[in-house]
Amino acid sequence: MSFSFLNIAMLAGLVSIALPVLAHLLSKRRYDVVQWGAMQFLLLGHKTRRRIRFQDILLLLLRMLLLACLAFALARPYGQGGIFNKIGKSVSRDIVFIIDGSGSTSWKQEQQTPHAAAIQWVHQAVEELNPGDTVSLIDARSRNRRLIHPATSSFPLVRKELDRIPEPTGTSNLTEAVLDAIRILSTTSNSSREVVVLTDGQAYPWKLDDEFGLQRIDDALKQPEITPAVAVVDLSDGKENRANISVGQIELSQQMTVPGFPIRFKTTLQQSGGVAQQVEVSLAVNGQPAPESERVVNLLPNGEAVVEFEHVFPVTGYYRLTLSITEDKLPQDDQSEAIVVVEDGIPILLVDGETQVDETKSETFFLKSAFAASGEESPWVRTEVIQPRELNAERLARCQVVFLCNLNSVTQEQRLALIDFVLQGGGVVFAPGEQAEAASWNRFFIDKENTFLPAELSSINEENPAEEELVTIESLSLEAPWLQQFRKEEGVDFWLSRYSKWWELKPRSVTVDAETPEEAAKSVSRPSVLIKLTNGTPYLVSQRIGDGTVLQFAAPLDADWSTLPARNDFVPFLHEMVFRLADVETQHNVSVGMPIQIPLNEDERPRDYHVTGPGVDAVVPELARNGRKNLASFDDTTIPGVYWYERKNAPQATRIPFVVTDDRAESDLTPLDKLAWETLAANDRVQRIELMSELTNQTQSENSRTELWWLLLLVLLVILISEVALTRKMLLEGHADLE
């Protein structure tokens, strides 16, 4: 038992214990004794004298104890731990429950998944809480979701939110979740604060290889006056060897295509643990199995395999691709999805920089012929050829991609129109020839530091006939996904294109200093060399500007400087490039945390739409701007899955789909081993529990203080009654003896 000496003067009352002793000693004062004959008949017996002496001492002790209890009661003592936890009032608590919502918690155990067990655990824990306790709730994903904040004492609200938690998917970061919970507890007021993490014992979400993350937890625990206790509950079934096969993200050759034009896509199967086996992968389009779309691949233990598909879409619209395997004990990673947009022919603008009487000698002749190769009934690309003086903002507004073919230069008005066109998602292809004025193009700036073209035009070089090797395309440089099909090993002839002349391109450095959203929307990416010639010279350089892309060639796209138009791959190459450039206007496949957006017409508002998806039920998007375009934007994409933009009071067929993807790192089910747990629990950072009662008992033991003044006053009353009773008894018995 411990005492709070808030007023030391109260303990001075213990001195009063000496008062009965002084009174007793004073009553023993000696008098003169006079003997007389009849005295012997008045003397008490020996036994009687002993009894009276014992009662006298007992009365003295009772009076001393009476004063001592009174002094102790005024000092307000309290008890802590042991039996005091049972007789005292429970301490009020602030608790943050963290439920691991990552995909691994959907593992099908014998009774229920760890995620379902976590929800049930919290339901039972709430039953043990007292009315003064508060609860906060975090759904731990790749980005944590605060389901209940600020803290609440409404336990029915907690149960309601528990029942609304979406199914587990994607990844989680439990280190960040614990830090977020500590931040929440810094705003609460109760004297006991706790964080309870409910997970499946997987090692990956703790990011133990990041020592800085654990140090951040240690620092956060030291800051508040009341240090929160962090407890971890492992709800796995304890089986360490859990084999699992996962389907990786779908990689598309392009997100947009036209009817009748095939697109290619692939995914990677990975096996964690397991044994060597054959796995069948199937393709579904809009939920319906695609004909002849099954693939069988061989997987080794802890191995991976790539599986590829090709598909042709008959009509325009949005198509949801689903690649899946036979469902196993972790179904959340047994399929992967992506959206493909099929539109009418893509409108492009061909700006011919050199007018020729003979059309076959014009700069755009081969381009126009290549884009017309698919037929006029259902063209993949709709082209319009104009002269440089006709290039303006109105023309650009009607197209998605513009080719600048051997232009000498552009006016200031045309420069502003091209910049605005690219910022809003348009694609520009710059193919310079002898007409191009290098100095003018090199001074084409977007802002004070960044230029419109990704590379500087240095000088025109020619092939040296004395060299043994011809200058062609370097096949190994074709690393971009949409270019890999043109590599040498694919048996194509694109890489055999011979070049007699080319511009020497020098990729520029980029300065990005975006402090506002408006500046970020105009940001310029670092130039990327997509294709090189065999002499090491950059042939095709790419750069993102805002939402659009600029591609810069080292040679014109005609037959003057190269044999490219004579190659069989010339037409497919141009189409892939156009689809790639037109693909960037609206992203229907985004990563977790990225906004999903649709452009609005002049008569539309964001409130005309609502968004549905995992954990989202008919939420109205917000207004966003991209240049002069109004967008409906939805930002809460913390849960991977399929989301839909739906126009109110419109047919379901008008829904616009989006897929939010996350990596499949959660598919590695490696658990926390002994060493990993010791690392996590070091410095008393966290503790391991199984039941809520364990944490409750510990909390009561460490924080419960039971005041004992009321108990001392009760003892004081008993002593007072006993003193009165003993005094009365002594008086009565003493008179009887004297008589």
XYZ file of C-alpha atoms in Angstrom, residues 116 211 407 483 693:
5
model
C -13.295 -12.303 -39.275
C 14.754 0.419 -38.501
C 8.347 21.819 -89.369
C 7.990 -1.583 -77.807
C -8.846 -9.690 -20.016
